[in-house]
Amino acid sequence: MSSAYGAGRAQDTDFRKKWDKDEYAARAKLREAKERERAINEDRKRQGLPPIHKKEEEEEPRELLKAREERLILDANLGKTVVVQGGASGEAARQPGFYCKACDIVVKDSSNYLDHINGRKHQKNIGFSMKVERANVDSVKERLAQLKRKKEEPKEEYGGLAFCL
């Protein structure tokens, strides 16, 4: 006799999910460990101690946060209204705004886009950590010497053009 779900054995339960007991045993152990950790943290909170957090391992070491090398020109479109179509795919392609390829989001205006670029989620997606390199005496002396040399150089303004009145 053939079943309603196709030919073969005619049992009422052939369409049901077969449970993997090992997988659910592992899930139960994880859940119990989280509950124990939560209970310990609640006890620590009552005692006035900070909670214990498990430190998650990072997949790969990220580059430390550093200053931008290129100059951002923020006042180029000042006072202008521009509809920006991003290079997004799917639903994001039909929305106007600034598109971030690393995070796959569309941001509505330039100030929110700058906030996003400087934010923790974006920096993590492009491979930077939010930690700043610790400066030592030698690097500070080198930076001060560089700034002194820069100050002594003749200043070029407006692409090398000098304006005289």
PDB file of N, CA and C in Angstrom, residues 53-143:
ATOM      1  N   HIS A  53      33.348  37.239  33.170  1.00  0.00           N
ATOM      2  CA  HIS A  53      33.044  37.081  31.746  1.00  0.00           C
ATOM      3  C   HIS A  53      34.066  36.145  31.135  1.00  0.00           C
ATOM      4  N   LYS A  54      33.582  35.261  30.279  1.00  0.00           N
ATOM      5  CA  LYS A  54      34.502  34.394  29.552  1.00  0.00           C
ATOM      6  C   LYS A  54      35.091  35.201  28.406  1.00  0.00           C
ATOM      7  N   LYS A  55      36.389  35.141  28.269  1.00  0.00           N
ATOM      8  CA  LYS A  55      37.058  35.878  27.202  1.00  0.00           C
ATOM      9  C   LYS A  55      36.997  35.040  25.926  1.00  0.00           C
ATOM     10  N   GLU A  56      36.391  35.608  24.895  1.00  0.00           N
ATOM     11  CA  GLU A  56      36.275  34.889  23.636  1.00  0.00           C
ATOM     12  C   GLU A  56      37.556  35.057  22.840  1.00  0.00           C
ATOM     13  N   GLU A  57      37.977  33.990  22.238  1.00  0.00           N
ATOM     14  CA  GLU A  57      39.194  34.002  21.436  1.00  0.00           C
ATOM     15  C   GLU A  57      38.906  34.692  20.104  1.00  0.00           C
ATOM     16  N   GLU A  58      39.804  35.576  19.684  1.00  0.00           N
ATOM     17  CA  GLU A  58      39.667  36.209  18.378  1.00  0.00           C
ATOM     18  C   GLU A  58      40.230  35.267  17.330  1.00  0.00           C
ATOM     19  N   GLU A  59      39.583  35.258  16.139  1.00  0.00           N
ATOM     20  CA  GLU A  59      39.995  34.351  15.092  1.00  0.00           C
ATOM     21  C   GLU A  59      41.394  34.691  14.589  1.00  0.00           C
ATOM     22  N   GLU A  60      41.649  35.964  14.341  1.00  0.00           N
ATOM     23  CA  GLU A  60      42.937  36.389  13.809  1.00  0.00           C
ATOM     24  C   GLU A  60      43.325  37.703  14.466  1.00  0.00           C
ATOM     25  N   PRO A  61      44.595  37.945  14.649  1.00  0.00           N
ATOM     26  CA  PRO A  61      44.991  39.225  15.251  1.00  0.00           C
ATOM     27  C   PRO A  61      44.665  40.371  14.300  1.00  0.00           C
ATOM     28  N   ARG A  62      44.083  41.406  14.849  1.00  0.00           N
ATOM     29  CA  ARG A  62      43.701  42.550  14.033  1.00  0.00           C
ATOM     30  C   ARG A  62      44.721  43.657  14.170  1.00  0.00           C
ATOM     31  N   GLU A  63      44.758  44.500  13.161  1.00  0.00           N
ATOM     32  CA  GLU A  63      45.663  45.639  13.164  1.00  0.00           C
ATOM     33  C   GLU A  63      45.171  46.670  14.173  1.00  0.00           C
ATOM     34  N   LEU A  64      46.112  47.333  14.841  1.00  0.00           N
ATOM     35  CA  LEU A  64      45.733  48.344  15.820  1.00  0.00           C
ATOM     36  C   LEU A  64      45.170  49.574  15.115  1.00  0.00           C
ATOM     37  N   LEU A  65      44.364  50.311  15.822  1.00  0.00           N
ATOM     38  CA  LEU A  65      43.750  51.512  15.288  1.00  0.00           C
ATOM     39  C   LEU A  65      44.824  52.547  14.989  1.00  0.00           C
ATOM     40  N   LYS A  66      44.722  53.202  13.847  1.00  0.00           N
ATOM     41  CA  LYS A  66      45.702  54.221  13.486  1.00  0.00           C
ATOM     42  C   LYS A  66      44.998  55.391  12.808  1.00  0.00           C
ATOM     43  N   ALA A  67      45.673  56.503  12.730  1.00  0.00           N
ATOM     44  CA  ALA A  67      45.093  57.712  12.134  1.00  0.00           C
ATOM     45  C   ALA A  67      44.995  57.548  10.627  1.00  0.00           C
ATOM     46  N   ARG A  68      44.016  58.231  10.038  1.00  0.00           N
ATOM     47  CA  ARG A  68      43.875  58.213   8.583  1.00  0.00           C
ATOM     48  C   ARG A  68      45.066  58.875   7.924  1.00  0.00           C
ATOM     49  N   GLU A  69      45.495  58.320   6.812  1.00  0.00           N
ATOM     50  CA  GLU A  69      46.598  58.921   6.077  1.00  0.00           C
ATOM     51  C   GLU A  69      46.089  59.846   4.985  1.00  0.00           C
ATOM     52  N   GLU A  70      44.907  59.561   4.451  1.00  0.00           N
ATOM     53  CA  GLU A  70      44.348  60.420   3.418  1.00  0.00           C
ATOM     54  C   GLU A  70      43.454  61.474   4.057  1.00  0.00           C
ATOM     55  N   ARG A  71      43.342  62.600   3.387  1.00  0.00           N
ATOM     56  CA  ARG A  71      42.544  63.701   3.909  1.00  0.00           C
ATOM     57  C   ARG A  71      41.114  63.576   3.402  1.00  0.00           C
ATOM     58  N   LEU A  72      40.155  63.685   4.306  1.00  0.00           N
ATOM     59  CA  LEU A  72      38.748  63.657   3.924  1.00  0.00           C
ATOM     60  C   LEU A  72      38.288  65.064   3.563  1.00  0.00           C
ATOM     61  N   ILE A  73      37.633  65.185   2.444  1.00  0.00           N
ATOM     62  CA  ILE A  73      37.100  66.486   2.025  1.00  0.00           C
ATOM     63  C   ILE A  73      35.598  66.451   2.314  1.00  0.00           C
ATOM     64  N   LEU A  74      35.227  66.999   3.452  1.00  0.00           N
ATOM     65  CA  LEU A  74      33.844  66.921   3.890  1.00  0.00           C
ATOM     66  C   LEU A  74      32.992  68.082   3.386  1.00  0.00           C
ATOM     67  N   ASP A  75      33.634  69.188   3.023  1.00  0.00           N
ATOM     68  CA  ASP A  75      32.853  70.357   2.623  1.00  0.00           C
ATOM     69  C   ASP A  75      32.724  70.487   1.109  1.00  0.00           C
ATOM     70  N   ALA A  76      33.046  69.448   0.343  1.00  0.00           N
ATOM     71  CA  ALA A  76      32.950  69.522  -1.110  1.00  0.00           C
ATOM     72  C   ALA A  76      31.503  69.674  -1.566  1.00  0.00           C
ATOM     73  N   ASN A  77      30.583  68.986  -0.924  1.00  0.00           N
ATOM     74  CA  ASN A  77      29.171  69.050  -1.306  1.00  0.00           C
ATOM     75  C   ASN A  77      28.338  69.795  -0.270  1.00  0.00           C
ATOM     76  N   LEU A  78      28.964  70.724   0.417  1.00  0.00           N
ATOM     77  CA  LEU A  78      28.277  71.474   1.457  1.00  0.00           C
ATOM     78  C   LEU A  78      27.179  72.342   0.849  1.00  0.00           C
ATOM     79  N   GLY A  79      25.975  72.223   1.366  1.00  0.00           N
ATOM     80  CA  GLY A  79      24.853  73.024   0.890  1.00  0.00           C
ATOM     81  C   GLY A  79      24.191  72.456  -0.349  1.00  0.00           C
ATOM     82  N   LYS A  80      24.628  71.325  -0.835  1.00  0.00           N
ATOM     83  CA  LYS A  80      24.057  70.714  -2.024  1.00  0.00           C
ATOM     84  C   LYS A  80      23.217  69.503  -1.627  1.00  0.00           C
ATOM     85  N   THR A  81      22.187  69.238  -2.397  1.00  0.00           N
ATOM     86  CA  THR A  81      21.366  68.063  -2.186  1.00  0.00           C
ATOM     87  C   THR A  81      21.721  67.049  -3.248  1.00  0.00           C
ATOM     88  N   VAL A  82      22.178  65.886  -2.815  1.00  0.00           N
ATOM     89  CA  VAL A  82      22.615  64.848  -3.733  1.00  0.00           C
ATOM     90  C   VAL A  82      21.983  63.533  -3.300  1.00  0.00           C
ATOM     91  N   VAL A  83      21.351  62.831  -4.259  1.00  0.00           N
ATOM     92  CA  VAL A  83      20.833  61.503  -3.976  1.00  0.00           C
ATOM     93  C   VAL A  83      21.928  60.519  -4.357  1.00  0.00           C
ATOM     94  N   VAL A  84      22.355  59.733  -3.396  1.00  0.00           N
ATOM     95  CA  VAL A  84      23.468  58.820  -3.607  1.00  0.00           C
ATOM     96  C   VAL A  84      22.907  57.415  -3.746  1.00  0.00           C
ATOM     97  N   GLN A  85      23.162  56.781  -4.879  1.00  0.00           N
ATOM     98  CA  GLN A  85      22.777  55.392  -5.068  1.00  0.00           C
ATOM     99  C   GLN A  85      24.009  54.550  -4.806  1.00  0.00           C
ATOM    100  N   GLY A  86      23.888  53.596  -3.939  1.00  0.00           N
ATOM    101  CA  GLY A  86      25.042  52.789  -3.560  1.00  0.00           C
ATOM    102  C   GLY A  86      25.263  51.636  -4.500  1.00  0.00           C
ATOM    103  N   GLY A  87      26.348  50.916  -4.270  1.00  0.00           N
ATOM    104  CA  GLY A  87      26.682  49.736  -5.047  1.00  0.00           C
ATOM    105  C   GLY A  87      26.156  48.484  -4.388  1.00  0.00           C
ATOM    106  N   ALA A  88      25.047  48.605  -3.685  1.00  0.00           N
ATOM    107  CA  ALA A  88      24.512  47.484  -2.921  1.00  0.00           C
ATOM    108  C   ALA A  88      23.774  46.512  -3.833  1.00  0.00           C
ATOM    109  N   SER A  89      23.464  45.369  -3.289  1.00  0.00           N
ATOM    110  CA  SER A  89      22.685  44.387  -4.026  1.00  0.00           C
ATOM    111  C   SER A  89      21.408  44.104  -3.255  1.00  0.00           C
ATOM    112  N   GLY A  90      20.401  43.653  -3.966  1.00  0.00           N
ATOM    113  CA  GLY A  90      19.150  43.291  -3.316  1.00  0.00           C
ATOM    114  C   GLY A  90      18.337  44.499  -2.901  1.00  0.00           C
ATOM    115  N   GLU A  91      17.772  44.431  -1.710  1.00  0.00           N
ATOM    116  CA  GLU A  91      16.902  45.497  -1.198  1.00  0.00           C
ATOM    117  C   GLU A  91      17.661  46.799  -1.002  1.00  0.00           C
ATOM    118  N   ALA A  92      18.929  46.724  -0.593  1.00  0.00           N
ATOM    119  CA  ALA A  92      19.713  47.920  -0.318  1.00  0.00           C
ATOM    120  C   ALA A  92      19.995  48.725  -1.584  1.00  0.00           C
ATOM    121  N   ALA A  93      19.965  48.090  -2.770  1.00  0.00           N
ATOM    122  CA  ALA A  93      20.259  48.794  -4.023  1.00  0.00           C
ATOM    123  C   ALA A  93      19.172  49.804  -4.365  1.00  0.00           C
ATOM    124  N   ARG A  94      17.973  49.589  -3.899  1.00  0.00           N
ATOM    125  CA  ARG A  94      16.871  50.500  -4.226  1.00  0.00           C
ATOM    126  C   ARG A  94      16.757  51.654  -3.244  1.00  0.00           C
ATOM    127  N   GLN A  95      17.544  51.639  -2.188  1.00  0.00           N
ATOM    128  CA  GLN A  95      17.465  52.690  -1.179  1.00  0.00           C
ATOM    129  C   GLN A  95      18.538  53.736  -1.434  1.00  0.00           C
ATOM    130  N   PRO A  96      18.177  55.032  -1.314  1.00  0.00           N
ATOM    131  CA  PRO A  96      19.208  56.067  -1.441  1.00  0.00           C
ATOM    132  C   PRO A  96      20.019  56.150  -0.154  1.00  0.00           C
ATOM    133  N   GLY A  97      21.272  56.505  -0.289  1.00  0.00           N
ATOM    134  CA  GLY A  97      22.121  56.655   0.885  1.00  0.00           C
ATOM    135  C   GLY A  97      23.536  56.207   0.592  1.00  0.00           C
ATOM    136  N   PHE A  98      24.334  56.127   1.637  1.00  0.00           N
ATOM    137  CA  PHE A  98      25.729  55.734   1.522  1.00  0.00           C
ATOM    138  C   PHE A  98      25.835  54.253   1.842  1.00  0.00           C
ATOM    139  N   TYR A  99      26.445  53.485   0.940  1.00  0.00           N
ATOM    140  CA  TYR A  99      26.545  52.038   1.090  1.00  0.00           C
ATOM    141  C   TYR A  99      27.924  51.647   1.596  1.00  0.00           C
ATOM    142  N   CYS A 100      27.971  50.787   2.585  1.00  0.00           N
ATOM    143  CA  CYS A 100      29.230  50.262   3.122  1.00  0.00           C
ATOM    144  C   CYS A 100      29.348  48.804   2.680  1.00  0.00           C
ATOM    145  N   LYS A 101      30.355  48.519   1.841  1.00  0.00           N
ATOM    146  CA  LYS A 101      30.539  47.150   1.341  1.00  0.00           C
ATOM    147  C   LYS A 101      30.954  46.193   2.449  1.00  0.00           C
ATOM    148  N   ALA A 102      31.782  46.648   3.368  1.00  0.00           N
ATOM    149  CA  ALA A 102      32.290  45.778   4.429  1.00  0.00           C
ATOM    150  C   ALA A 102      31.165  45.275   5.336  1.00  0.00           C
ATOM    151  N   CYS A 103      30.191  46.154   5.617  1.00  0.00           N
ATOM    152  CA  CYS A 103      29.115  45.793   6.544  1.00  0.00           C
ATOM    153  C   CYS A 103      27.800  45.481   5.836  1.00  0.00           C
ATOM    154  N   ASP A 104      27.726  45.762   4.530  1.00  0.00           N
ATOM    155  CA  ASP A 104      26.536  45.532   3.715  1.00  0.00           C
ATOM    156  C   ASP A 104      25.318  46.255   4.286  1.00  0.00           C
ATOM    157  N   ILE A 105      25.487  47.557   4.543  1.00  0.00           N
ATOM    158  CA  ILE A 105      24.371  48.378   5.015  1.00  0.00           C
ATOM    159  C   ILE A 105      24.331  49.683   4.234  1.00  0.00           C
ATOM    160  N   VAL A 106      23.163  50.318   4.244  1.00  0.00           N
ATOM    161  CA  VAL A 106      22.993  51.631   3.631  1.00  0.00           C
ATOM    162  C   VAL A 106      22.690  52.616   4.743  1.00  0.00           C
ATOM    163  N   VAL A 107      23.456  53.705   4.772  1.00  0.00           N
ATOM    164  CA  VAL A 107      23.285  54.741   5.786  1.00  0.00           C
ATOM    165  C   VAL A 107      22.681  55.957   5.094  1.00  0.00           C
ATOM    166  N   LYS A 108      21.728  56.608   5.730  1.00  0.00           N
ATOM    167  CA  LYS A 108      20.937  57.642   5.072  1.00  0.00           C
ATOM    168  C   LYS A 108      21.665  58.951   4.811  1.00  0.00           C
ATOM    169  N   ASP A 109      22.542  59.398   5.702  1.00  0.00           N
ATOM    170  CA  ASP A 109      23.194  60.687   5.473  1.00  0.00           C
ATOM    171  C   ASP A 109      24.674  60.622   5.825  1.00  0.00           C
ATOM    172  N   SER A 110      25.398  61.690   5.479  1.00  0.00           N
ATOM    173  CA  SER A 110      26.856  61.673   5.606  1.00  0.00           C
ATOM    174  C   SER A 110      27.320  61.644   7.056  1.00  0.00           C
ATOM    175  N   SER A 111      26.610  62.318   7.946  1.00  0.00           N
ATOM    176  CA  SER A 111      27.058  62.309   9.346  1.00  0.00           C
ATOM    177  C   SER A 111      26.913  60.916   9.957  1.00  0.00           C
ATOM    178  N   ASN A 112      25.826  60.229   9.633  1.00  0.00           N
ATOM    179  CA  ASN A 112      25.676  58.850  10.128  1.00  0.00           C
ATOM    180  C   ASN A 112      26.689  57.920   9.468  1.00  0.00           C
ATOM    181  N   TYR A 113      27.043  58.201   8.205  1.00  0.00           N
ATOM    182  CA  TYR A 113      28.053  57.394   7.520  1.00  0.00           C
ATOM    183  C   TYR A 113      29.411  57.554   8.202  1.00  0.00           C
ATOM    184  N   LEU A 114      29.772  58.782   8.566  1.00  0.00           N
ATOM    185  CA  LEU A 114      31.037  58.996   9.280  1.00  0.00           C
ATOM    186  C   LEU A 114      31.019  58.313  10.641  1.00  0.00           C
ATOM    187  N   ASP A 115      29.882  58.405  11.329  1.00  0.00           N
ATOM    188  CA  ASP A 115      29.756  57.705  12.612  1.00  0.00           C
ATOM    189  C   ASP A 115      29.932  56.198  12.421  1.00  0.00           C
ATOM    190  N   HIS A 116      29.346  55.668  11.333  1.00  0.00           N
ATOM    191  CA  HIS A 116      29.460  54.230  11.061  1.00  0.00           C
ATOM    192  C   HIS A 116      30.903  53.845  10.754  1.00  0.00           C
ATOM    193  N   ILE A 117      31.586  54.642   9.925  1.00  0.00           N
ATOM    194  CA  ILE A 117      32.971  54.334   9.547  1.00  0.00           C
ATOM    195  C   ILE A 117      33.880  54.313  10.771  1.00  0.00           C
ATOM    196  N   ASN A 118      33.634  55.196  11.724  1.00  0.00           N
ATOM    197  CA  ASN A 118      34.464  55.260  12.922  1.00  0.00           C
ATOM    198  C   ASN A 118      33.982  54.305  14.021  1.00  0.00           C
ATOM    199  N   GLY A 119      32.898  53.605  13.776  1.00  0.00           N
ATOM    200  CA  GLY A 119      32.307  52.744  14.799  1.00  0.00           C
ATOM    201  C   GLY A 119      32.998  51.408  14.943  1.00  0.00           C
ATOM    202  N   ARG A 120      32.696  50.740  16.044  1.00  0.00           N
ATOM    203  CA  ARG A 120      33.333  49.479  16.407  1.00  0.00           C
ATOM    204  C   ARG A 120      32.996  48.356  15.413  1.00  0.00           C
ATOM    205  N   LYS A 121      31.727  48.268  14.991  1.00  0.00           N
ATOM    206  CA  LYS A 121      31.316  47.181  14.097  1.00  0.00           C
ATOM    207  C   LYS A 121      32.050  47.276  12.756  1.00  0.00           C
ATOM    208  N   HIS A 122      32.136  48.476  12.171  1.00  0.00           N
ATOM    209  CA  HIS A 122      32.807  48.654  10.888  1.00  0.00           C
ATOM    210  C   HIS A 122      34.299  48.373  11.020  1.00  0.00           C
ATOM    211  N   GLN A 123      34.910  48.882  12.076  1.00  0.00           N
ATOM    212  CA  GLN A 123      36.336  48.669  12.271  1.00  0.00           C
ATOM    213  C   GLN A 123      36.645  47.175  12.416  1.00  0.00           C
ATOM    214  N   LYS A 124      35.769  46.443  13.084  1.00  0.00           N
ATOM    215  CA  LYS A 124      35.958  45.001  13.233  1.00  0.00           C
ATOM    216  C   LYS A 124      35.829  44.309  11.886  1.00  0.00           C
ATOM    217  N   ASN A 125      34.852  44.738  11.070  1.00  0.00           N
ATOM    218  CA  ASN A 125      34.640  44.105   9.769  1.00  0.00           C
ATOM    219  C   ASN A 125      35.782  44.351   8.793  1.00  0.00           C
ATOM    220  N   ILE A 126      36.483  45.478   8.906  1.00  0.00           N
ATOM    221  CA  ILE A 126      37.607  45.727   8.000  1.00  0.00           C
ATOM    222  C   ILE A 126      38.931  45.245   8.578  1.00  0.00           C
ATOM    223  N   GLY A 127      38.913  44.713   9.801  1.00  0.00           N
ATOM    224  CA  GLY A 127      40.104  44.075  10.357  1.00  0.00           C
ATOM    225  C   GLY A 127      40.904  44.911  11.325  1.00  0.00           C
ATOM    226  N   PHE A 128      40.333  45.964  11.884  1.00  0.00           N
ATOM    227  CA  PHE A 128      41.024  46.776  12.878  1.00  0.00           C
ATOM    228  C   PHE A 128      40.427  46.501  14.245  1.00  0.00           C
ATOM    229  N   SER A 129      41.267  46.564  15.262  1.00  0.00           N
ATOM    230  CA  SER A 129      40.731  46.511  16.608  1.00  0.00           C
ATOM    231  C   SER A 129      40.600  47.955  17.087  1.00  0.00           C
ATOM    232  N   MET A 130      39.852  48.195  18.112  1.00  0.00           N
ATOM    233  CA  MET A 130      39.663  49.558  18.603  1.00  0.00           C
ATOM    234  C   MET A 130      40.746  49.938  19.607  1.00  0.00           C
ATOM    235  N   LYS A 131      41.775  49.114  19.722  1.00  0.00           N
ATOM    236  CA  LYS A 131      42.867  49.409  20.642  1.00  0.00           C
ATOM    237  C   LYS A 131      43.908  50.267  19.937  1.00  0.00           C
ATOM    238  N   VAL A 132      44.431  51.226  20.650  1.00  0.00           N
ATOM    239  CA  VAL A 132      45.433  52.136  20.112  1.00  0.00           C
ATOM    240  C   VAL A 132      46.811  51.636  20.529  1.00  0.00           C
ATOM    241  N   GLU A 133      47.781  51.774  19.624  1.00  0.00           N
ATOM    242  CA  GLU A 133      49.134  51.332  19.924  1.00  0.00           C
ATOM    243  C   GLU A 133      49.705  52.161  21.063  1.00  0.00           C
ATOM    244  N   ARG A 134      50.312  51.489  21.986  1.00  0.00           N
ATOM    245  CA  ARG A 134      50.898  52.170  23.151  1.00  0.00           C
ATOM    246  C   ARG A 134      52.165  52.894  22.714  1.00  0.00           C
ATOM    247  N   ALA A 135      52.246  54.188  23.004  1.00  0.00           N
ATOM    248  CA  ALA A 135      53.393  54.999  22.609  1.00  0.00           C
ATOM    249  C   ALA A 135      54.520  54.837  23.620  1.00  0.00           C
ATOM    250  N   ASN A 136      55.756  54.812  23.108  1.00  0.00           N
ATOM    251  CA  ASN A 136      56.914  54.791  23.994  1.00  0.00           C
ATOM    252  C   ASN A 136      57.699  56.091  23.789  1.00  0.00           C
ATOM    253  N   VAL A 137      58.742  56.287  24.541  1.00  0.00           N
ATOM    254  CA  VAL A 137      59.503  57.535  24.521  1.00  0.00           C
ATOM    255  C   VAL A 137      60.100  57.793  23.140  1.00  0.00           C
ATOM    256  N   ASP A 138      60.655  56.764  22.516  1.00  0.00           N
ATOM    257  CA  ASP A 138      61.295  56.929  21.202  1.00  0.00           C
ATOM    258  C   ASP A 138      60.293  57.384  20.141  1.00  0.00           C
ATOM    259  N   SER A 139      59.099  56.774  20.132  1.00  0.00           N
ATOM    260  CA  SER A 139      58.118  57.158  19.119  1.00  0.00           C
ATOM    261  C   SER A 139      57.621  58.579  19.340  1.00  0.00           C
ATOM    262  N   VAL A 140      57.525  59.015  20.598  1.00  0.00           N
ATOM    263  CA  VAL A 140      57.097  60.388  20.888  1.00  0.00           C
ATOM    264  C   VAL A 140      58.162  61.374  20.421  1.00  0.00           C
ATOM    265  N   LYS A 141      59.429  61.075  20.683  1.00  0.00           N
ATOM    266  CA  LYS A 141      60.516  61.960  20.242  1.00  0.00           C
ATOM    267  C   LYS A 141      60.554  62.045  18.720  1.00  0.00           C
ATOM    268  N   GLU A 142      60.369  60.911  18.064  1.00  0.00           N
ATOM    269  CA  GLU A 142      60.370  60.881  16.595  1.00  0.00           C
ATOM    270  C   GLU A 142      59.213  61.723  16.037  1.00  0.00           C
ATOM    271  N   ARG A 143      58.044  61.594  16.641  1.00  0.00           N
ATOM    272  CA  ARG A 143      56.871  62.364  16.189  1.00  0.00           C
ATOM    273  C   ARG A 143      57.084  63.856  16.406  1.00  0.00           C
TER     274      ARG A 143
END
